[in-house]
mmCIF file of N, CA and C in Angstrom:
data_model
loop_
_atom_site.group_PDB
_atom_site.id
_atom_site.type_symbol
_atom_site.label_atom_id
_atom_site.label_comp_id
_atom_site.label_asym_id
_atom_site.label_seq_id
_atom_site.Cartn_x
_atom_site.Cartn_y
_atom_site.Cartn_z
ATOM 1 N N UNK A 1 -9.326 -10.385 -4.014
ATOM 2 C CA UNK A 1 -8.884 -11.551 -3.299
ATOM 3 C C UNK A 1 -9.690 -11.637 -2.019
ATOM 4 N N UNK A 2 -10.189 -12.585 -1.643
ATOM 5 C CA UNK A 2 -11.105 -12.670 -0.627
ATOM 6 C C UNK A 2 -10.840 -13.324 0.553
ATOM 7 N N UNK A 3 -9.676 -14.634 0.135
ATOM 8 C CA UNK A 3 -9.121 -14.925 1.338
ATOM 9 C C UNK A 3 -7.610 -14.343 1.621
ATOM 10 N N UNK A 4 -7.395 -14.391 3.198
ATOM 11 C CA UNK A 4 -5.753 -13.920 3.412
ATOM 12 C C UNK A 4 -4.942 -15.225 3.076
ATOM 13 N N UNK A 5 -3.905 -14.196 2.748
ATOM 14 C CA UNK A 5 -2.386 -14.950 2.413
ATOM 15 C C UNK A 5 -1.427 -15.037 3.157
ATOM 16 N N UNK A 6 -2.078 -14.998 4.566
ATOM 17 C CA UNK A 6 -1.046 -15.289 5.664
ATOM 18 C C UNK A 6 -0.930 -16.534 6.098
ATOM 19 N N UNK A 7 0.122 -16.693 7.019
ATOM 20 C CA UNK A 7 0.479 -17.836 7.986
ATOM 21 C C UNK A 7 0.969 -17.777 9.100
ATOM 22 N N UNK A 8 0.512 -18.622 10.043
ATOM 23 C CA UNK A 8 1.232 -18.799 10.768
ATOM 24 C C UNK A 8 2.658 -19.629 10.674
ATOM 25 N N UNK A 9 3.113 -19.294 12.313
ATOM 26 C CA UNK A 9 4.541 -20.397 12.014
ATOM 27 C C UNK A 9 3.853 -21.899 12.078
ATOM 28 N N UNK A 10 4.886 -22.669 11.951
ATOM 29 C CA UNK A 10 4.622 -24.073 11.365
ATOM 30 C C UNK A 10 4.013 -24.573 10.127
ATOM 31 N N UNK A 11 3.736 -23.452 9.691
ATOM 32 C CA UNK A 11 2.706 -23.659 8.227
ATOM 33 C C UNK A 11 3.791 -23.583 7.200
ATOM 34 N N UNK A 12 4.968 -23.239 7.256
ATOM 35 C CA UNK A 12 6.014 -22.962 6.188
ATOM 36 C C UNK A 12 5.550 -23.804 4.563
ATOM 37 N N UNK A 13 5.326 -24.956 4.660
ATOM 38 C CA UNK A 13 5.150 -26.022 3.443
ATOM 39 C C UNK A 13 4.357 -25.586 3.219
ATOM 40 N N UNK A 14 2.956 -25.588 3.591
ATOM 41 C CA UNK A 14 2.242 -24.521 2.807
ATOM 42 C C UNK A 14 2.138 -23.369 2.480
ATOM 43 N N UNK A 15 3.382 -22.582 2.368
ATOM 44 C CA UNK A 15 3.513 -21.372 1.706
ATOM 45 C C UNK A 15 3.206 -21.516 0.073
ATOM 46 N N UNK A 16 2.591 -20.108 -0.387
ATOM 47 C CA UNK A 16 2.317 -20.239 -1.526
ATOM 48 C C UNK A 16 3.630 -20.164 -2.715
ATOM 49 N N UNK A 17 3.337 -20.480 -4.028
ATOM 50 C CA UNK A 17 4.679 -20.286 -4.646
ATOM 51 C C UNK A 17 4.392 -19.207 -5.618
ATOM 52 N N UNK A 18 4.819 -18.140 -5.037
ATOM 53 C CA UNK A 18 4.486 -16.647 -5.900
ATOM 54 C C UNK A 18 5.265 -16.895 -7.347
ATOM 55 N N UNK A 19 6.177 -17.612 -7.777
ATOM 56 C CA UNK A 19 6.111 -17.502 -8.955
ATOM 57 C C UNK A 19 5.381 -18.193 -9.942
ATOM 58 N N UNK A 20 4.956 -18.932 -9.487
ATOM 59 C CA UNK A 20 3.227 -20.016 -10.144
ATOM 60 C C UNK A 20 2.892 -18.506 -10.924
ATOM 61 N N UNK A 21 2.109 -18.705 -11.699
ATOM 62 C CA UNK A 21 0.972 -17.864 -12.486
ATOM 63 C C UNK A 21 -0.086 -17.763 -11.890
ATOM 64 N N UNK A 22 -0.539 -18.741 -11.661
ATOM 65 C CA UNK A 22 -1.980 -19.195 -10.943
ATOM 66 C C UNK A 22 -1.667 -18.914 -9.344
ATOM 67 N N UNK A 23 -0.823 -18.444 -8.333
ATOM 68 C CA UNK A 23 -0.487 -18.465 -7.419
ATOM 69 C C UNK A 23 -1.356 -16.983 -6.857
ATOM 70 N N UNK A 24 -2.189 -17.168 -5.758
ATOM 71 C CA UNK A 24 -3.147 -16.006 -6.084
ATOM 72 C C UNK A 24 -2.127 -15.133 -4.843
ATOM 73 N N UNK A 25 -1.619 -15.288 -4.444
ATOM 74 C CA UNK A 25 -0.318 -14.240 -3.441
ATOM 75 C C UNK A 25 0.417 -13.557 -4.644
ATOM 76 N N UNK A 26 0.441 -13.961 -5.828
ATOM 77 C CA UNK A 26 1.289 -12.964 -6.237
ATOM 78 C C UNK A 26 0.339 -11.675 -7.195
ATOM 79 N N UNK A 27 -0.507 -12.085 -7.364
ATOM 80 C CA UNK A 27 -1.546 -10.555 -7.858
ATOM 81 C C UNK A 27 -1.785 -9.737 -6.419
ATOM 82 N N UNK A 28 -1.264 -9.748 -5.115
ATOM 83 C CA UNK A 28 -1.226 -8.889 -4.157
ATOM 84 C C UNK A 28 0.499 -8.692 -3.927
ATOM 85 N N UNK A 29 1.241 -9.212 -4.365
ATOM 86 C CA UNK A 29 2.730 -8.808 -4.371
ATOM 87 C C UNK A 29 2.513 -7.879 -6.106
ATOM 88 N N UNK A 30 1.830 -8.000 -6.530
ATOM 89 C CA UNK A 30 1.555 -6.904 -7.766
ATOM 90 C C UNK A 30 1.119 -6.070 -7.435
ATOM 91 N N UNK A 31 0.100 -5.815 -6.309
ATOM 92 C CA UNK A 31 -0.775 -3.990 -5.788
ATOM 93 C C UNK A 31 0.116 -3.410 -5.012
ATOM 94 N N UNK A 32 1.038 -4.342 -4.204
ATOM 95 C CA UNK A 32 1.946 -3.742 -3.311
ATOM 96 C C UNK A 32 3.329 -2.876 -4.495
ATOM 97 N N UNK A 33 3.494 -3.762 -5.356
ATOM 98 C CA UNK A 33 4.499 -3.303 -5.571
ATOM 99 C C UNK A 33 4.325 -2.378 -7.032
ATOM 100 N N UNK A 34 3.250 -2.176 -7.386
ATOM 101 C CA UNK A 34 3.163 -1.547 -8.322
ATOM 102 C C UNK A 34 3.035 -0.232 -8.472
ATOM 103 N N UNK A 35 3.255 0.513 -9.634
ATOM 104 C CA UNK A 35 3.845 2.519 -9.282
ATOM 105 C C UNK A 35 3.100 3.019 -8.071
ATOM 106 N N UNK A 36 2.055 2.430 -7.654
ATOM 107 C CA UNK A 36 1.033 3.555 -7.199
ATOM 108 C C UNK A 36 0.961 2.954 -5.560
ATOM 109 N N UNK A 37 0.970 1.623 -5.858
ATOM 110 C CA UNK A 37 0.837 0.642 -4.495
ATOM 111 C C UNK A 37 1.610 1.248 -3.484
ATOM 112 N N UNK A 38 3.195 1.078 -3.551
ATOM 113 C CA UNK A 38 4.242 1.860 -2.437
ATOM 114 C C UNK A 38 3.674 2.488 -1.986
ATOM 115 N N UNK A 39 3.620 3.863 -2.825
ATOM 116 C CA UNK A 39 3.249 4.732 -2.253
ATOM 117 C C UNK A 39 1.817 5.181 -1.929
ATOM 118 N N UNK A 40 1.036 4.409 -1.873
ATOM 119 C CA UNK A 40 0.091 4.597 -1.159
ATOM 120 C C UNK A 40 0.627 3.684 0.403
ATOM 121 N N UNK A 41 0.560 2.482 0.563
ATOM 122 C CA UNK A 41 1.201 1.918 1.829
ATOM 123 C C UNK A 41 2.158 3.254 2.199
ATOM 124 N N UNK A 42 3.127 3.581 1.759
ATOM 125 C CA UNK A 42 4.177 4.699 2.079
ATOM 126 C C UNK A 42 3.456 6.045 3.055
ATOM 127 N N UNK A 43 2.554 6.320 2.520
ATOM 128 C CA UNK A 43 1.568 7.269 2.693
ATOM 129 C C UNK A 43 1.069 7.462 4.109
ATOM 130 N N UNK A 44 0.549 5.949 3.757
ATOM 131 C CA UNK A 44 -0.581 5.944 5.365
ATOM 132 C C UNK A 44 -0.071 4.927 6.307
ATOM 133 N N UNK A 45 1.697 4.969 6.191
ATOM 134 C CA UNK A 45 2.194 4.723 7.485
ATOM 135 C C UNK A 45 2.234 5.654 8.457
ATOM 136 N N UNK A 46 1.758 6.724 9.037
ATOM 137 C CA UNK A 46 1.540 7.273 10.201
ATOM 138 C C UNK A 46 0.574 7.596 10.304
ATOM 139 N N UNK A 47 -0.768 8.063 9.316
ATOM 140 C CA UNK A 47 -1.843 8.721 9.400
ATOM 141 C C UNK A 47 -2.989 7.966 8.837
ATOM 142 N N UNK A 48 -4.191 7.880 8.808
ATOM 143 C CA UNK A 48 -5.111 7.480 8.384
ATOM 144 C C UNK A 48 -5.343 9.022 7.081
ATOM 145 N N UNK A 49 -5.765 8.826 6.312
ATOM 146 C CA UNK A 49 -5.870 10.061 5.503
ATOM 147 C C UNK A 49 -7.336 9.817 4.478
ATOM 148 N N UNK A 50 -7.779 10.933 4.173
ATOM 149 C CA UNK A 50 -8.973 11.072 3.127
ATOM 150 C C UNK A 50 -8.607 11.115 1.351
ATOM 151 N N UNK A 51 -9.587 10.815 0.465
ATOM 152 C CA UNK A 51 -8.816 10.714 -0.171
ATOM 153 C C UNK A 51 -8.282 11.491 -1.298
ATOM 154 N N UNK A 52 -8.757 12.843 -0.841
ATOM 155 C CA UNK A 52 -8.047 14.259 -1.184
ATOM 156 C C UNK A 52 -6.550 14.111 -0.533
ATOM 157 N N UNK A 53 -6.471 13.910 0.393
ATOM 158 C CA UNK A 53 -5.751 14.261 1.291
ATOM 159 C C UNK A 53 -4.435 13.246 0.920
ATOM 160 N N UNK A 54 -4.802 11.886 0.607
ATOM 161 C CA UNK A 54 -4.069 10.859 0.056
ATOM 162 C C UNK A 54 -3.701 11.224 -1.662
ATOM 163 N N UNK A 55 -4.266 11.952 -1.879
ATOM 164 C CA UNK A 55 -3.834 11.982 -3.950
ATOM 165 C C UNK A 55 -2.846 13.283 -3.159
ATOM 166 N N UNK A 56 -3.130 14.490 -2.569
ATOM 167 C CA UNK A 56 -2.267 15.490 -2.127
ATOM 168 C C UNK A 56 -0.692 14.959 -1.824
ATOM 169 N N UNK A 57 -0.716 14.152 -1.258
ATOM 170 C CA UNK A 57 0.296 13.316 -0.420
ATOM 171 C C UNK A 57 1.355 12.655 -1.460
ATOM 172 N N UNK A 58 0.304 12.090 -2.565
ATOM 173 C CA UNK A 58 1.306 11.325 -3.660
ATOM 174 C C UNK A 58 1.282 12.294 -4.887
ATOM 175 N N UNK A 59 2.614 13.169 -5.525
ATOM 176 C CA UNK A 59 2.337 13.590 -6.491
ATOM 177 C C UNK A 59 2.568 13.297 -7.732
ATOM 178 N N UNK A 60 1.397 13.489 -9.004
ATOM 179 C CA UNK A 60 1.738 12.744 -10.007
ATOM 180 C C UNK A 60 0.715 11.570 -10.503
ATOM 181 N N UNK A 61 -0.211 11.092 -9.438
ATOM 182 C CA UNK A 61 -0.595 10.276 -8.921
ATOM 183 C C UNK A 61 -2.597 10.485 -10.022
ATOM 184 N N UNK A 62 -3.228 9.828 -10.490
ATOM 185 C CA UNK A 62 -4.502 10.555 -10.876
ATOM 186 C C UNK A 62 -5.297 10.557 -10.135
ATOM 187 N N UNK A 63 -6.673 10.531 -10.061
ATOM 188 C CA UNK A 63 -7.833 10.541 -9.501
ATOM 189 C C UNK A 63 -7.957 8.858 -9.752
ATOM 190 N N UNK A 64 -7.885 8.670 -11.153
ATOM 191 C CA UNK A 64 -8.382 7.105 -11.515
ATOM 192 C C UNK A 64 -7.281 5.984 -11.097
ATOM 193 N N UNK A 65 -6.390 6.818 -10.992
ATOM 194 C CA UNK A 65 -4.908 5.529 -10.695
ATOM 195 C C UNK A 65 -5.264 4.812 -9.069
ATOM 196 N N UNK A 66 -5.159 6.668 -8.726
ATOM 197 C CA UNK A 66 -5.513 6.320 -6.859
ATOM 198 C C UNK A 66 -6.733 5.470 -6.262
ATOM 199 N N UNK A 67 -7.693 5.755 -7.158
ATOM 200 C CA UNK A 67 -9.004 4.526 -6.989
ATOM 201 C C UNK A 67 -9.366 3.129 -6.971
ATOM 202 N N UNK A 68 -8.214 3.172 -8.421
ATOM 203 C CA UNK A 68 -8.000 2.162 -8.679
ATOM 204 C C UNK A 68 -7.202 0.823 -7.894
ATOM 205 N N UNK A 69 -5.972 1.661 -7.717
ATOM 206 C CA UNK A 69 -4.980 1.566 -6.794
ATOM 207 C C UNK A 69 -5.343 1.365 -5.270
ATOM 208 N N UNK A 70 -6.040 2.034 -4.748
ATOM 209 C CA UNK A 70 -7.096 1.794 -3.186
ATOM 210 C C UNK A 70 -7.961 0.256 -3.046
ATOM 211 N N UNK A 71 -8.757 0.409 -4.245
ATOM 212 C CA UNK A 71 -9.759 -0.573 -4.985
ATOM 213 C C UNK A 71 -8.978 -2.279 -4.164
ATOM 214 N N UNK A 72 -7.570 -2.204 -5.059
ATOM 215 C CA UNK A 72 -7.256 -3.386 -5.475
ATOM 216 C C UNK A 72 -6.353 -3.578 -4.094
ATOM 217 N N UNK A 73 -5.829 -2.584 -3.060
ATOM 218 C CA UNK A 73 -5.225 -2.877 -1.523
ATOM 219 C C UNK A 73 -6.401 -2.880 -0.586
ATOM 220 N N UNK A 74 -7.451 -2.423 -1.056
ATOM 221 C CA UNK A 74 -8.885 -2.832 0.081
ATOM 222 C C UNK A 74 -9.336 -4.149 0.015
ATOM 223 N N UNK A 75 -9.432 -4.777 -1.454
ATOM 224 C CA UNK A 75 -9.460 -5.786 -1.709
ATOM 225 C C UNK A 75 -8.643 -6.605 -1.183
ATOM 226 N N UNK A 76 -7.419 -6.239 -1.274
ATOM 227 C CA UNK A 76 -6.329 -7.580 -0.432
ATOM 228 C C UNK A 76 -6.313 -7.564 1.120
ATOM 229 N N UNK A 77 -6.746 -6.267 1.511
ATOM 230 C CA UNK A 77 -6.919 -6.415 3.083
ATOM 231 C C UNK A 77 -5.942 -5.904 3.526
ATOM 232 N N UNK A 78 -5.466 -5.401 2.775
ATOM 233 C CA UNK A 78 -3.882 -3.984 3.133
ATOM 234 C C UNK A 78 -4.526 -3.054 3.874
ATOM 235 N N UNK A 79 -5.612 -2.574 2.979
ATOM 236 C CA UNK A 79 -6.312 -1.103 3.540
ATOM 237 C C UNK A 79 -7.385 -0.629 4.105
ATOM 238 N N UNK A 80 -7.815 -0.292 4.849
ATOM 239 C CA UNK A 80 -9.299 -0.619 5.263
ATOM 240 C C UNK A 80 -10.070 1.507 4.484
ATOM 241 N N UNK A 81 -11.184 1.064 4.549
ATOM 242 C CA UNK A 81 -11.585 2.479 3.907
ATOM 243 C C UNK A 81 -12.779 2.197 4.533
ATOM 244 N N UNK A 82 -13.178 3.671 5.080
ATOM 245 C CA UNK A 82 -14.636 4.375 5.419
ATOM 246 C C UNK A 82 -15.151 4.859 4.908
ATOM 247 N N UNK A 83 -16.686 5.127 4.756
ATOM 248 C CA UNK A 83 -17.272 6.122 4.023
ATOM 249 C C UNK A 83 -18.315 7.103 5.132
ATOM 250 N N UNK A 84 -18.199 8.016 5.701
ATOM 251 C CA UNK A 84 -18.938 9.054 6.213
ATOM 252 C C UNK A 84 -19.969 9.402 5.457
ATOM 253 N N UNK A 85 -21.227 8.884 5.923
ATOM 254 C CA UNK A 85 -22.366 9.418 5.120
ATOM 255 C C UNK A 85 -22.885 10.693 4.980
ATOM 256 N N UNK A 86 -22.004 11.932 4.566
ATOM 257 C CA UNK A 86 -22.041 13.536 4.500
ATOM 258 C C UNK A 86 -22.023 13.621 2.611
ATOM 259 N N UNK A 87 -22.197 14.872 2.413
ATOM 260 C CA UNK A 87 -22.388 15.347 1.040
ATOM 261 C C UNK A 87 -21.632 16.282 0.907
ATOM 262 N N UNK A 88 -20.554 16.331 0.358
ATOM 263 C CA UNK A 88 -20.309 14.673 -0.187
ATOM 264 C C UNK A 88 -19.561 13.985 0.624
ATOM 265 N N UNK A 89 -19.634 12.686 0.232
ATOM 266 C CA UNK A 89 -19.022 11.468 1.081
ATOM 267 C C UNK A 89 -17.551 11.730 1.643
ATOM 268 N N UNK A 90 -16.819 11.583 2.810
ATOM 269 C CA UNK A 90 -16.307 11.567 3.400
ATOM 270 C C UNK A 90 -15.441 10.069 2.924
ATOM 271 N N UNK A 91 -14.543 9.527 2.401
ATOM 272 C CA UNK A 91 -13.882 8.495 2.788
ATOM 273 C C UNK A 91 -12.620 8.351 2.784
ATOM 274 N N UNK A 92 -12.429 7.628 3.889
ATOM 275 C CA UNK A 92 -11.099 7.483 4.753
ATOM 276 C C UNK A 92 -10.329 6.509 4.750
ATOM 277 N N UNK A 93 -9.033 6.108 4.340
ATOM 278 C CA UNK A 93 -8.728 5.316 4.069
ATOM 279 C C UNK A 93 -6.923 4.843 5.123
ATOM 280 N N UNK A 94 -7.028 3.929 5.446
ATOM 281 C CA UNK A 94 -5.945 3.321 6.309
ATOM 282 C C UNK A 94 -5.121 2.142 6.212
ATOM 283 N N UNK A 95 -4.445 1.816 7.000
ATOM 284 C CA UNK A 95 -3.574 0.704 6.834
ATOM 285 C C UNK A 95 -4.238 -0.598 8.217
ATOM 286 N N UNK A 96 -4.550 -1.334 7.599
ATOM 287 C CA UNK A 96 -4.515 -2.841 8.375
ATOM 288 C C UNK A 96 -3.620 -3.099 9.224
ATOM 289 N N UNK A 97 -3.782 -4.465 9.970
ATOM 290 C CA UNK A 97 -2.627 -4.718 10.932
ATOM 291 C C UNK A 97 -1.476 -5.505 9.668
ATOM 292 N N UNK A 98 -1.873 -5.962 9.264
ATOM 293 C CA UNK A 98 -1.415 -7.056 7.779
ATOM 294 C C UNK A 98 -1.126 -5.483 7.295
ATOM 295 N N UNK A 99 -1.235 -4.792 6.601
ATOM 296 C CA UNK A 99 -1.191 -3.854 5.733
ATOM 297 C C UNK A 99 0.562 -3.187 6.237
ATOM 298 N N UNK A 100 -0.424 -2.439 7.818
ATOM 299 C CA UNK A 100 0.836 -2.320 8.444
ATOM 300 C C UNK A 100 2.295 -3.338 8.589
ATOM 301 N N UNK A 101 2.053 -4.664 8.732
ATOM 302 C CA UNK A 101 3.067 -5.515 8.437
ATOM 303 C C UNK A 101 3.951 -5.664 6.826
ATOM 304 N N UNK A 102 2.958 -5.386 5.860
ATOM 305 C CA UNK A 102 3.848 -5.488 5.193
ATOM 306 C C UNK A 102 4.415 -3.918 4.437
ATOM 307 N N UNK A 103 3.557 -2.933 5.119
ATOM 308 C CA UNK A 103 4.606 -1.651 4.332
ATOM 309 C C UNK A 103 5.928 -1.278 5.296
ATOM 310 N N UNK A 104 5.865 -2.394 6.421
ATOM 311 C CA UNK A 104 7.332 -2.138 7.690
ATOM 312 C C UNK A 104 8.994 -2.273 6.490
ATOM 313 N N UNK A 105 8.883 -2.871 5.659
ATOM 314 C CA UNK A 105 9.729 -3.214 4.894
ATOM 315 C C UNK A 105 10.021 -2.125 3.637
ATOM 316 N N UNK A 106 9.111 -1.858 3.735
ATOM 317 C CA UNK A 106 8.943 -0.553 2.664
ATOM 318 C C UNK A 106 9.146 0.743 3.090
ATOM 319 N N UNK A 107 9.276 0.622 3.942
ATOM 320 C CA UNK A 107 9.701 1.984 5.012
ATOM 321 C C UNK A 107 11.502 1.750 5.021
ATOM 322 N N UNK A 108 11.514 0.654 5.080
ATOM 323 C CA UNK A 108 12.951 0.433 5.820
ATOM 324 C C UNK A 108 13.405 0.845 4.510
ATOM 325 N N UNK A 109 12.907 0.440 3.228
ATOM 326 C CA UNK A 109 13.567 0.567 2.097
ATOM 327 C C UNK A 109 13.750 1.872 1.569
ATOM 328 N N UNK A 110 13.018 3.126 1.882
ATOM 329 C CA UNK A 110 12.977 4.078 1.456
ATOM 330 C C UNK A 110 14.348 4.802 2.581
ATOM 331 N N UNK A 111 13.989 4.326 3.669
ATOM 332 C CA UNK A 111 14.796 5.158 4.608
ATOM 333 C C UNK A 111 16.580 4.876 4.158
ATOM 334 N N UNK A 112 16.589 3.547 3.810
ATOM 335 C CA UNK A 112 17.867 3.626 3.433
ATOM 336 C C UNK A 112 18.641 4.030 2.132
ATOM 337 N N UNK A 113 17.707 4.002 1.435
ATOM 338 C CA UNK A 113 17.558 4.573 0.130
ATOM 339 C C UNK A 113 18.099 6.079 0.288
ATOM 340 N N UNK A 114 17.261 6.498 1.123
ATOM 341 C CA UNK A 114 17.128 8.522 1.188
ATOM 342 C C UNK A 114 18.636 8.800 2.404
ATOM 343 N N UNK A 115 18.569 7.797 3.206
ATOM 344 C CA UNK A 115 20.294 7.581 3.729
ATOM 345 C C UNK A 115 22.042 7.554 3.023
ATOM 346 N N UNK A 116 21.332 6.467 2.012
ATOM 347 C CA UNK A 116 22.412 6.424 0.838
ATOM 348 C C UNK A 116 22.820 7.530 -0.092
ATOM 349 N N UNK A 117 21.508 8.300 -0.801
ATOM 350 C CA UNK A 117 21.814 9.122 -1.437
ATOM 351 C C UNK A 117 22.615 10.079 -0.634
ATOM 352 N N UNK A 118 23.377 11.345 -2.024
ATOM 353 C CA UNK A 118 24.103 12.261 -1.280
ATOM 354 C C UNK A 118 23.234 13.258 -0.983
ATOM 355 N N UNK A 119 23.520 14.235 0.018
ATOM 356 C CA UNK A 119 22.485 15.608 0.721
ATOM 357 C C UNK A 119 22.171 16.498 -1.109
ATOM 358 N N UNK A 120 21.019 17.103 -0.618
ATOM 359 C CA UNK A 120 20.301 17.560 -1.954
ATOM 360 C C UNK A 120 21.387 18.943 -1.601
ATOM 361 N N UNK A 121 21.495 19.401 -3.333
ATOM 362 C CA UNK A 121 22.011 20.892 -3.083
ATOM 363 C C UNK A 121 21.162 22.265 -3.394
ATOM 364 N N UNK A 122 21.175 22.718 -3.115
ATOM 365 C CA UNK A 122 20.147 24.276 -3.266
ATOM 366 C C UNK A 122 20.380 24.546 -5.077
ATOM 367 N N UNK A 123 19.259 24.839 -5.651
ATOM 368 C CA UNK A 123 19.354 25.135 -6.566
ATOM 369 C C UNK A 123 18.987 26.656 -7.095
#
């Protein structure tokens, strides 16, 4: 996706209609919300991380999912990524100001989530 899907206020009517097919806001409400998406946004709400360091972080997660998965939130402008020209490559991957705006909600959701449940018991 190449252009943003933001707005300002007063723009309300032209909001897009994510349930259109053709509605190109909703193939980025698909990277966000898909197995791997969360939790990557989830991830690199406090840290900028590498992307050892980011598959470490999510477990379960592949080499090809996480690429993939990076690929398609760099593309929307969620994530920004570096590459350190060292051998081997160094790249670093983060959250946007947009990025940061929209994993604020996704935070809230986990926190109340992990609030709700009951305390874990020792096994």
């Amino acid at each position: 996706m190449t252009g943003s899907v933001q707005l300002g206020r007063g723009e309300a009517d032209k909001r897009y209609d994510v349930f259109h097919t053709d509605c190109p806001a909703r193939d980025m409400v698909d990277h966000v919300t898909s197995r791997w998406g969360i939790w990557v946004l989830i991830s690199l709400r406090n840290n900028d991380l590498r992307f050892f360091e980011l598959r470490e972080s999510i477990q379960g997660v592949s080499e090809k999912m996480l690429a993939q998965t990076l690929r398609a939130l760099v593309q929307d402008d969620l994530v920004w990524r570096t590459v350190e020209p060292t051998t081997p490559p160094q790249v670093t991957y983060g959250l946007t100001e947009f990025g940061r705006n929209v994993s604020e909600p996704l935070v809230e959701l986990f926190d109340r989530i992990t609030r709700w449940l009951p305390p874990r018991t020792a096994d």
